[in-house]
Coordinates of C-alpha atoms and ligand atoms in Angstrom, one line a residue:
X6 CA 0.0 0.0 0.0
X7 CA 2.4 2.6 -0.8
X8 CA 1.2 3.9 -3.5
X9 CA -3.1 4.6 -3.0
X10 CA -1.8 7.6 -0.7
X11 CA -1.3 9.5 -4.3
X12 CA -4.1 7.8 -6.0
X13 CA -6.5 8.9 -3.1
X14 CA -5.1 12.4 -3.7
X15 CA -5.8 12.7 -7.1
X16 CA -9.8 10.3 -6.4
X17 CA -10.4 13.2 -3.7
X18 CA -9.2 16.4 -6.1
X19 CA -11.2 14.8 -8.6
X20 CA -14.2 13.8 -6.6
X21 CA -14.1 17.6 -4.9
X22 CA -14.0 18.9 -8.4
X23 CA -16.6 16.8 -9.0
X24 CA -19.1 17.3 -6.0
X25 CA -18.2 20.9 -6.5
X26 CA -20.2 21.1 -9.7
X27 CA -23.3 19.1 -8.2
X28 CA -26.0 21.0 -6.5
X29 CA -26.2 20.7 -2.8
X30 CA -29.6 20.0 -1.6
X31 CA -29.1 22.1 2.0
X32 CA -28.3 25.1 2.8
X33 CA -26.9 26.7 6.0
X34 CA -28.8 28.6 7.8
X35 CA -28.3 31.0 10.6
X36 CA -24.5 31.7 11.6
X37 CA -23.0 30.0 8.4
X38 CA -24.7 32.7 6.0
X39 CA -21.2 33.4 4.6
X40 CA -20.2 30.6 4.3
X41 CA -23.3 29.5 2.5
X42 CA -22.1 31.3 -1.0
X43 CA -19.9 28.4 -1.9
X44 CA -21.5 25.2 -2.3
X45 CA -19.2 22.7 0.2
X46 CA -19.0 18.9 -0.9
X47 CA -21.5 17.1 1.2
X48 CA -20.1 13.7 1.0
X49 CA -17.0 12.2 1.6
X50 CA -16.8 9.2 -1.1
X51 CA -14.6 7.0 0.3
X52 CA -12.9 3.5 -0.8
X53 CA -14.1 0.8 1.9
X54 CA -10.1 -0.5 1.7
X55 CA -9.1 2.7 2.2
X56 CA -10.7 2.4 5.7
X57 CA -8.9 -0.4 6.8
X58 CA -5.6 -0.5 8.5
X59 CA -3.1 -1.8 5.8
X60 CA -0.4 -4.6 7.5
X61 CA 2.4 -1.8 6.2
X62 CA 3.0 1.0 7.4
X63 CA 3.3 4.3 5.4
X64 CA 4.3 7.5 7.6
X65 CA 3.0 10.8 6.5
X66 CA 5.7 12.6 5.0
X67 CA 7.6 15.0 7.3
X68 CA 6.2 18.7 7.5
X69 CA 8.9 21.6 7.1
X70 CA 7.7 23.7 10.2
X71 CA 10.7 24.9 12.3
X72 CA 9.7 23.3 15.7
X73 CA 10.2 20.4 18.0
X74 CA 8.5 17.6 16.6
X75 CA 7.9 14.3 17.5
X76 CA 6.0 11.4 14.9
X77 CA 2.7 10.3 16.7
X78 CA 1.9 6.7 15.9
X79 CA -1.2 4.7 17.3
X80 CA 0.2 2.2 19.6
X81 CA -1.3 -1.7 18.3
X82 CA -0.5 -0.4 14.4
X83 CA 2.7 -1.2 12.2
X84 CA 3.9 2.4 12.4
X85 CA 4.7 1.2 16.3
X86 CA 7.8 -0.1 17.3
X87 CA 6.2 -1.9 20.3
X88 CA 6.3 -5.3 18.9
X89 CA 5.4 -7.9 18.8
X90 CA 1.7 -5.5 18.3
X91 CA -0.5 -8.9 16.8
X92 CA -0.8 -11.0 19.6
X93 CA -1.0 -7.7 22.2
X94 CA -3.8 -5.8 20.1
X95 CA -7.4 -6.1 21.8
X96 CA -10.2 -6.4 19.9
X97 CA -12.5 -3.8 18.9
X98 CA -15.1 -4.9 21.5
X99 CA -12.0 -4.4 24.2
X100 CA -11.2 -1.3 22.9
X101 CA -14.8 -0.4 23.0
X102 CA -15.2 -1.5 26.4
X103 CA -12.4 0.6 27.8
X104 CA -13.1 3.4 26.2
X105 CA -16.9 2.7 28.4
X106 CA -14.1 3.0 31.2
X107 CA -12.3 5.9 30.3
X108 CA -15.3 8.0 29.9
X109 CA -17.0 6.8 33.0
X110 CA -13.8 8.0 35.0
X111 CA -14.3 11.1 33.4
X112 CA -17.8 12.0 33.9
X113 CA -17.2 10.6 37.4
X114 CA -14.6 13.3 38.0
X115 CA -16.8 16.3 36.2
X116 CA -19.7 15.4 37.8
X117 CA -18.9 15.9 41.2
X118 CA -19.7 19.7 41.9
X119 CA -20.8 21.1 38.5
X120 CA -24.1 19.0 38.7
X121 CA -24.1 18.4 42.0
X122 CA -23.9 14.3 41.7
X123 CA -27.3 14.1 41.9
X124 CA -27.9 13.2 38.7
X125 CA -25.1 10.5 38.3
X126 CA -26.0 7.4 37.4
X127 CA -25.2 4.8 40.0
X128 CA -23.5 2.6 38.2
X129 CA -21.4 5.6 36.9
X130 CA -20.6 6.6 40.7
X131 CA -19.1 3.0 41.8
X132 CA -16.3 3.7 39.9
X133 CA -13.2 2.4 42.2
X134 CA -11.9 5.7 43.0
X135 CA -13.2 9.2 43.1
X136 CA -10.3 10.5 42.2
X137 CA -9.3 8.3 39.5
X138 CA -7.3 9.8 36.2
X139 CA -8.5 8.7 32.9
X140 CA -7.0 6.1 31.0
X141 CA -7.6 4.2 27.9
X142 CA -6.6 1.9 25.4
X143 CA -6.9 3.9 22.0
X144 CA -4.1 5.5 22.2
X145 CA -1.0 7.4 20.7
X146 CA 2.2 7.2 21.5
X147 CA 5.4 9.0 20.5
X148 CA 9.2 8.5 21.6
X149 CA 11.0 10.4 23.8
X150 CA 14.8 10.6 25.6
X151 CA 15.5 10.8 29.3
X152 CA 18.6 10.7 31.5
X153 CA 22.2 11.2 30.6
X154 CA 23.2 9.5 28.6
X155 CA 19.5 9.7 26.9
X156 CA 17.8 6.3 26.6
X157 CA 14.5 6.5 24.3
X158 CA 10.7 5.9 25.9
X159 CA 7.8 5.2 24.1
X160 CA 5.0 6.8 26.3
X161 CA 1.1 7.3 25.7
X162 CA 0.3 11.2 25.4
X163 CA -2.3 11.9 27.4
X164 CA -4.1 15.5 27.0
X165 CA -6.2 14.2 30.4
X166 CA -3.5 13.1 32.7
X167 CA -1.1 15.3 34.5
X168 CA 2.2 13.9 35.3
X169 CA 4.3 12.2 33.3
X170 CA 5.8 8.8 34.6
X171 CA 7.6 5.9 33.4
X172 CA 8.6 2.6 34.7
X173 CA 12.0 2.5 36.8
X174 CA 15.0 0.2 38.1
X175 CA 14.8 -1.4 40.4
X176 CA 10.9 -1.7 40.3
X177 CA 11.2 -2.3 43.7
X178 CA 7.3 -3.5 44.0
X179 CA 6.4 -4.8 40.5
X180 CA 6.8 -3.3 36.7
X181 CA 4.9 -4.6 33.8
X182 CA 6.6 -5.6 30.6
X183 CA 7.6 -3.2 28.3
X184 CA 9.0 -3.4 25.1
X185 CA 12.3 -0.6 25.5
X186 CA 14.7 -1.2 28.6
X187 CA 13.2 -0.1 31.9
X188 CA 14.6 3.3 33.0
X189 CA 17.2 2.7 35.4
X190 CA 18.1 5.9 37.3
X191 CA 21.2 4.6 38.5
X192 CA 22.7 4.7 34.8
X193 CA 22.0 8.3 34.6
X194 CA 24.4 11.4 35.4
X195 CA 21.4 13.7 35.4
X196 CA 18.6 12.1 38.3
X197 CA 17.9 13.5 41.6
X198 CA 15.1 12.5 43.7
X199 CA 12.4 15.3 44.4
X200 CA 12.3 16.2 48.5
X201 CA 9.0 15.9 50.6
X202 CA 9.2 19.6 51.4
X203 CA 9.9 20.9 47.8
X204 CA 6.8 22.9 46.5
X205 CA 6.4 21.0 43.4
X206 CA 6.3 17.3 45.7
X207 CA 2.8 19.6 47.5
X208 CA 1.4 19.7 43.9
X209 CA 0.9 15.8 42.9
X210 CA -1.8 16.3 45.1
X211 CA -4.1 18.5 42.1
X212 CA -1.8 16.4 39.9
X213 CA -2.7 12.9 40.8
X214 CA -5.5 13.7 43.2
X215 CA -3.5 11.8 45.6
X216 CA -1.3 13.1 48.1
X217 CA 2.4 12.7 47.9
X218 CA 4.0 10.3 50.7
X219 CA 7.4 10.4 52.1
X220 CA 9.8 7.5 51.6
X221 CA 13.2 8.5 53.8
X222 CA 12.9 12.7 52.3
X223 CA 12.4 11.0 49.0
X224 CA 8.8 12.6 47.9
X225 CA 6.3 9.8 46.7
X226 CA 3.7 9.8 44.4
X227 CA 0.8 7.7 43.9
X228 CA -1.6 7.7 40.4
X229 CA -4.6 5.5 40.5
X230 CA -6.7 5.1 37.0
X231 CA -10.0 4.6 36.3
X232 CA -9.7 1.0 35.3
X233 CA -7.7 0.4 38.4
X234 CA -4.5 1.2 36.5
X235 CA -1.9 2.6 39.2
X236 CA 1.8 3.9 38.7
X237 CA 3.7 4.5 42.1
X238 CA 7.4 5.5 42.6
X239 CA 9.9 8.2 43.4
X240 CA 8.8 11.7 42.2
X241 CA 12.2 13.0 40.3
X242 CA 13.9 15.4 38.2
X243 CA 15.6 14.3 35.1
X244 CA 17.0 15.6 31.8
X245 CA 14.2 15.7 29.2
X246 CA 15.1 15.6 25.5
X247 CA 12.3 15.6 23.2
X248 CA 14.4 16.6 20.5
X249 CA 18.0 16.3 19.9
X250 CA 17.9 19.9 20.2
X251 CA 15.0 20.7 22.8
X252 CA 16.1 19.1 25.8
X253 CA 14.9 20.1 29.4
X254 CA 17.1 19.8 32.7
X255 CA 15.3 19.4 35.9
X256 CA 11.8 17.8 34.2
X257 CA 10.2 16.6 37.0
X258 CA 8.1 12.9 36.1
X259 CA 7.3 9.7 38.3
X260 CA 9.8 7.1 38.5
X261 CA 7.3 4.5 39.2
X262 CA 8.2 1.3 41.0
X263 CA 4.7 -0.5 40.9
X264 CA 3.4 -0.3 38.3
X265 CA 0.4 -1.9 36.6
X266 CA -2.5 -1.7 33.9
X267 CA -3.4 -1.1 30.8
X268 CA -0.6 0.8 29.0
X269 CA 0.5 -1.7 26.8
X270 CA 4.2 -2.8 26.8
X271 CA 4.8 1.4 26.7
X272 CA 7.6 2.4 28.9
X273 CA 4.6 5.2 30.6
X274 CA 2.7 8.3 30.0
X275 CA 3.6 11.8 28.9
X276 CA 1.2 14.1 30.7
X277 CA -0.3 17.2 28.5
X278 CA -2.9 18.0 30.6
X279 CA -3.2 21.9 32.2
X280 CA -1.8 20.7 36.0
X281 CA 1.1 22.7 36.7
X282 CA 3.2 19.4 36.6
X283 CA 2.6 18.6 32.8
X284 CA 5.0 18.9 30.3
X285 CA 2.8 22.0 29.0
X286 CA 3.5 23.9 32.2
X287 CA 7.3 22.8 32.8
X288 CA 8.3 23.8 29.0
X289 CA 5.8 26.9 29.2
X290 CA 9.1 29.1 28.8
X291 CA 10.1 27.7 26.1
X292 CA 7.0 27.2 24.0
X293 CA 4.8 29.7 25.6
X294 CA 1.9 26.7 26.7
X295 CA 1.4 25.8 23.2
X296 CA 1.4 22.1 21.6
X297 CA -0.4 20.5 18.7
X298 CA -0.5 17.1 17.2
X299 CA -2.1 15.7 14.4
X300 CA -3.4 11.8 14.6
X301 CA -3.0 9.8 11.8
X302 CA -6.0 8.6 9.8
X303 CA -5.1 5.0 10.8
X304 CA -2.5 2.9 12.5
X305 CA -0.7 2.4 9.7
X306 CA 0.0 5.9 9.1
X307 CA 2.2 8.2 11.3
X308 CA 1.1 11.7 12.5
X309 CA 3.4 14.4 15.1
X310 CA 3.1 16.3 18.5
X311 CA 5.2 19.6 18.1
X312 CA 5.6 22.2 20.4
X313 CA 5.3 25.6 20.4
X314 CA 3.5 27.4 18.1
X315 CA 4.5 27.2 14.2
X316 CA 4.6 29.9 11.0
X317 CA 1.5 28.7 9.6
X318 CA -0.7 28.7 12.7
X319 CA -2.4 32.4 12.3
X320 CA -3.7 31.2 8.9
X321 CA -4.9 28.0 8.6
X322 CA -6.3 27.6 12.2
X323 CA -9.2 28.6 13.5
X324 CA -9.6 28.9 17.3
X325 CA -12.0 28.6 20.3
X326 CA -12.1 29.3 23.5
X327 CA -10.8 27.3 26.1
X328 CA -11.2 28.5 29.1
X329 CA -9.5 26.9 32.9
X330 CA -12.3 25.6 35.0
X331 CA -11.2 26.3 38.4
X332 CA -13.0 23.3 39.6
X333 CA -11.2 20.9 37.1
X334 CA -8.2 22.9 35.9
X335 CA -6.7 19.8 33.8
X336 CA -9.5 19.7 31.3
X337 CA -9.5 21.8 28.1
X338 CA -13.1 22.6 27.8
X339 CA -15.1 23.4 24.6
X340 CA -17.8 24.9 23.2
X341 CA -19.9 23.4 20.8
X342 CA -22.5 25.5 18.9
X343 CA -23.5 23.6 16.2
X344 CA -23.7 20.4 14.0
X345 CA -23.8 19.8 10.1
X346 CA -24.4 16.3 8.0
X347 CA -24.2 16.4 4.9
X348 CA -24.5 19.7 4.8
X349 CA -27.4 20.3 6.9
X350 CA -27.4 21.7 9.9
X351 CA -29.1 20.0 12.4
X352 CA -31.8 21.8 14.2
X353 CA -30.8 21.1 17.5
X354 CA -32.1 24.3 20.0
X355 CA -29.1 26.6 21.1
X356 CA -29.6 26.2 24.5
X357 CA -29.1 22.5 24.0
X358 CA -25.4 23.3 23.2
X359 CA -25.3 26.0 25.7
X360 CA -25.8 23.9 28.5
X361 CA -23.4 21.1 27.5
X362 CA -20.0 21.1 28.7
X363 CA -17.7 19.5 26.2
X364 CA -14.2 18.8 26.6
X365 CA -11.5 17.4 23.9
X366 CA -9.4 14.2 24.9
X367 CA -6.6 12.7 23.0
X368 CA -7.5 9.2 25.0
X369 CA -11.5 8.9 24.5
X370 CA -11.7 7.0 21.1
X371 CA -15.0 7.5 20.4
X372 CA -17.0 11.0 21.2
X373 CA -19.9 10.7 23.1
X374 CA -23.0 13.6 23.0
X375 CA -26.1 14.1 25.1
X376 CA -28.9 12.2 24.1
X377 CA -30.7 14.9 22.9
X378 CA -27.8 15.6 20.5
X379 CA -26.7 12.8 19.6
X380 CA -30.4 11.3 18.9
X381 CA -30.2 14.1 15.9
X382 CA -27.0 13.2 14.7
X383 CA -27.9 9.5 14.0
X384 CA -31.8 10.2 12.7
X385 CA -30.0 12.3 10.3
X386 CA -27.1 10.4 9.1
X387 CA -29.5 7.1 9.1
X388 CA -31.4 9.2 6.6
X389 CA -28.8 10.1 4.5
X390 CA -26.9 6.5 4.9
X391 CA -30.5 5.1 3.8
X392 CA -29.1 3.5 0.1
X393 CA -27.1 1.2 2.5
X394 CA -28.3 -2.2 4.4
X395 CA -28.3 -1.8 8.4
X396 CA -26.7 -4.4 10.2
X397 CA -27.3 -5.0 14.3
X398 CA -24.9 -2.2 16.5
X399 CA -22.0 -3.8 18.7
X400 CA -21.2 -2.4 21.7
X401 CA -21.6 1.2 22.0
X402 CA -22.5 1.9 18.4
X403 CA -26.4 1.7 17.3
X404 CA -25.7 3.0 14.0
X405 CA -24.2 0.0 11.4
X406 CA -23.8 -0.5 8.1
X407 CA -22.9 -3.9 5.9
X408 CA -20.9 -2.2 3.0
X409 CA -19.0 -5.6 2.1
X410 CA -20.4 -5.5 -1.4
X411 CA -19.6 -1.9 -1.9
X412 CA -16.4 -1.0 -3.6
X413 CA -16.7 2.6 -2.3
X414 CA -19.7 4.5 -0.4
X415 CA -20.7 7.8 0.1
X416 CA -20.0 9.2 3.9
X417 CA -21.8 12.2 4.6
X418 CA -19.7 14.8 5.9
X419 CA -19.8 16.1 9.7
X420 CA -18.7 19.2 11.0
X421 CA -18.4 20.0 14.4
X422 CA -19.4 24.5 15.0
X423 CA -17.4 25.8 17.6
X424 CA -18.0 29.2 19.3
X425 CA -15.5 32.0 17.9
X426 CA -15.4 30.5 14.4
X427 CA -13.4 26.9 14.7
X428 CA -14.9 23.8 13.3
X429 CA -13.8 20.6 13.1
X430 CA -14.7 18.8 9.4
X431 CA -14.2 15.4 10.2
X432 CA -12.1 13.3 7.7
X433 CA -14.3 9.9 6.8
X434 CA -12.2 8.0 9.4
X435 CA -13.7 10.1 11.6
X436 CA -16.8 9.4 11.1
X437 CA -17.2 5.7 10.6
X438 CA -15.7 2.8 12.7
X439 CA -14.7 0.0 10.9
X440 CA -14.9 -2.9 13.0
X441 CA -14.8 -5.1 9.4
X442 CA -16.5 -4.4 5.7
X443 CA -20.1 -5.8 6.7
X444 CA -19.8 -3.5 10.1
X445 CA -19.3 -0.3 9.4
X446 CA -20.5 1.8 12.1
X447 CA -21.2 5.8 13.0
X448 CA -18.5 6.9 15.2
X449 CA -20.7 8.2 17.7
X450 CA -22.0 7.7 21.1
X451 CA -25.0 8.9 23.2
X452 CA -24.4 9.8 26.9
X453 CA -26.7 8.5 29.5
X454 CA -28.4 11.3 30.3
X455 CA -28.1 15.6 29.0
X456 CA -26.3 16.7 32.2
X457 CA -23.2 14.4 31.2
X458 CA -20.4 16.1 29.6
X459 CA -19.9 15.9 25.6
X460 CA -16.2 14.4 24.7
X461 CA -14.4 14.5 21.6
X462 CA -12.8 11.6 21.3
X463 CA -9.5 10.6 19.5
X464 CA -11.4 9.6 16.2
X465 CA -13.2 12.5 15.7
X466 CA -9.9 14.4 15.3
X467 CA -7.9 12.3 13.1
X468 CA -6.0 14.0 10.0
X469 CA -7.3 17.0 12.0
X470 CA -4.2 19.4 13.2
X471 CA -5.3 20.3 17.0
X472 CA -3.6 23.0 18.2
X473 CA -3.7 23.6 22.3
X474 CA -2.7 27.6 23.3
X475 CA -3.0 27.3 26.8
X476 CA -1.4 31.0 26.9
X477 CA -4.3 32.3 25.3
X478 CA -6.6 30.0 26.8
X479 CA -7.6 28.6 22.7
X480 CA -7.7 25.6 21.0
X481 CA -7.5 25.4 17.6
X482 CA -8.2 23.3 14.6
X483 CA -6.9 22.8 10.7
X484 CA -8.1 20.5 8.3
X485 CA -5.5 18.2 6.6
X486 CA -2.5 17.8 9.4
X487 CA -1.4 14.4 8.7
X488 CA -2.5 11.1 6.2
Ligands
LIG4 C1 1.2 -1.6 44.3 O1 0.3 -0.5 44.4 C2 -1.1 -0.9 44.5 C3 -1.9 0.4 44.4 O2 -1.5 1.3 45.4 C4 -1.3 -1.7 45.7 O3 -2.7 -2.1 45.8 C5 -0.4 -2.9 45.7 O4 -0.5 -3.7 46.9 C6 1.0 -2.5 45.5 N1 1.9 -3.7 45.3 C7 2.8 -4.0 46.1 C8 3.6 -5.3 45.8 O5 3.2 -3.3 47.1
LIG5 C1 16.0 8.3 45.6 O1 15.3 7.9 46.8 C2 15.2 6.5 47.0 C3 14.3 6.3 48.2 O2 14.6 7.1 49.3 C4 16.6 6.0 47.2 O3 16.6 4.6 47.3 C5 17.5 6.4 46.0 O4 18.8 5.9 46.3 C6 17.5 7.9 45.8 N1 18.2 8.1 44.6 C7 19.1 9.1 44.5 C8 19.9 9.3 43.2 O5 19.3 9.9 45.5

């Protein structure tokens, strides 16, 4: 499969030029009026191979931006060098069940004050811990150095968790396999231990939502996830390189000594949440708070994290605002004002947006919407999806296709309407799930109930370049970041 990336090019130039010239049905009403003036291509028509993850894998080619960039690859796919990735890889239905996890552990954590708890589901407030961090399996991974001399660490990034932490000599309790050597501090010229009475050992508490314990002066930390997942170990300071040129003395990261959960054979997690003990925060004077990544449109294709903010950012991205709730100062919350599918706009009330809170995740896989919302989304894409036979949902996904005996099908195009101007116009990876040909699913979930919060998942934004200016308090997002 390394040639289609072209041919699928040229098909989509050719199909835009194409859809260009056909008449769209639906206008936009309301906010869009400018935009209504040229007609927009409301499908995506899409290759049914060109959904599924190919055995090879063929990176996105480099981009020629100036900053620190690292190449973002999904961490079960053939772009990872976690190997071997077969016999590790769970299912879709896993995946699909810990995502269930993931976002439980995050409404569990937002629920508490802003709507009072009452309103929680039981079975959504038995999670094992209050104040669990969010984990889940869908996720990303790049490669990074610590210590002198630098050994390389393939974490998880994580714009929900904090701290950043990986597994360390001489996992004096327990460490899980992973595929790169386990950190071993004693190696390293560069690693100090972080004291019990140092200001930063006082904020693992916000951090981790545990607080720190004292091992002989030696501050502790402690990180319990949602799915029972748990890192504990030294808190430390180390050298950081990211790049061969960006390299950070002092970064301060768990050095965890029991360790266990889901993280794959990963060496850890990178933390890019808002705490100030994220990477954000502890390289905010270098790149001024500001990160992006693109994910790749599937695991056999590579996207990149980069940091700090690049020449073509002013232009091609649009932003919204993202402002710090006080109450949960980790979270980058959004606002969502509209929806379009295939062109139309659905006509959901304002207010219904106005009183969801919606926050963007780089671990949910699949975005989830209030009822009310999301009961929209799938009457309209049902209706527009109506040439193709239904087949019985799986797991969290009510909305399935069989395209088997399709060669390619027509996707209606989504766009997410954020407040300020940004939208997010899903590629057609982000739409569908392909769990195989005859199950071909809308990439959607319902919440239980309105008062949950709205998440956009890791799907939603693939190919999409997400840009995170935490010194403004924006993010941002451009079409067409990655393959
Ligand atoms: C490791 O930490 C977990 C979570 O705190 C704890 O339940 C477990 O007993 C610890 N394991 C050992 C061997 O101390
Ligand atoms: C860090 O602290 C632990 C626990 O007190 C200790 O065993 C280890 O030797 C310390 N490492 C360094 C480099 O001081």
């Amino acid at each position: 499969m390394a040639t289609p990336i072209s041919t699928i090019c040229l098909l989509r130039f050719l199909l835009y030029v194409s859809l260009l010239s056909l008449k769209s049905g639906f206008a936009f009403e309301g906010r869009e009026s400018a935009e209504s003036h040229h007609v927009q291509p409301t499908h995506h028509n899409v290759h049914i191979t060109s959904l599924m993850p190919s055995s090879v894998c063929s990176p996105s080619p480099k981009g020629h931006d100036q900053r620190a960039s690292l190449e973002v690859v999904h961490k079960h796919g053939p772009c990872s060098k976690l190997r071997p990735h077969k016999a590790n890889s769970p299912s879709h239905t896993q995946i699909l069940a810990q995502d269930e996890s993931r976002v439980a552990s995050i409404q569990s954590r937002l629920a508490k004050n802003l709507a009072g708890g009452s309103n929680l589901k039981a079975s959504k407030a038995t999670l094992p811990s209050k104040s669990a961090s969010t984990l889940g399996t869908g996720n990303y991974v790049v490669t990074v150095g610590l210590g002198s001399p630098k050994r390389d660490l393939t974490l998880i990034f994580d714009t929900g968790s904090d701290i950043t932490w990986t597994q360390c000599q001489p996992c004096v309790k327990y460490c899980y396999q992973q595929q790169e050597h386990i950190f071993d501090p004693s190696t390293s010229l560069s690693y100090s231990n972080v004291s019990c009475d140092s200001p930063s050992c006082k904020k693992l508490k916000s951090a981790t939502g545990n607080s720190p314990s004292c091992s002989s002066s030696t501050c502790l930390y402690g990180i319990r996830y949602g799915d029972g997942s748990y890192s504990v170990g030294f808190f430390a300071k180390e050298k950081l390189s990211l790049t061969s040129t960006d390299v950070f003395n002092n970064f301060q990261f768990g050095c965890g000594q029991n360790n266990s959960g889901l993280f794959g054979s990963t060496a850890g997690l990178l933390g890019l949440a808002r705490n100030p003990l994220s990477l954000v925060s502890q390289t905010a004077q270098k790149y001024g708070k500001i990160f992006s990544y693109c994910l790749p449109s599937s695991s056999s294709s590579t996207g990149h994290l980069s940091f700090g903010s690049g020449d073509g950012d002013s232009k091609a991205v649009k932003f919204t605002p993202s402002e710090v709730n006080s109450d949960y100062p980790s979270f980058y919350f959004l606002n969502m004002v509209g929806i379009s599918i295939g062109g139309r706009k659905l006509p959901i009330p304002k207010s219904v947006f106005s009183t969801t809170r919606n926050v963007i995740d780089s671990g949910t896989v699949i975005s989830r919407l209030p009822p009310t919302i999301y009961s929209s989304v799938q009457k309209v894409f049902r209706e527009l999806m109506s040439d193709y036979p239904r087949v019985n949902g799986v797991s969290i996904f009510d909305t399935c296709y069989d395209l088997s005996k399709y060669k390619t099908v027509k996707v209606p195009k989504i766009i997410l309407y954020f407040s300020g101007g940004a939208e997010m116009d899903l590629a057609a990876e982000g739409i569908v799930y392909v769990l195989k040909a005859s199950q071909v699913c809308l990439a959607f979930a319902g919440n239980s109930n309105d008062d949950e919060v709205a998440i956009i998942g890791n799907v939603q934004q693939k190919t999409i370049r997400v840009v995170y200016d935490d010194a403004e308090g924006r993010v941002g997002f451009a079409p067409r970041g990655c393959n």
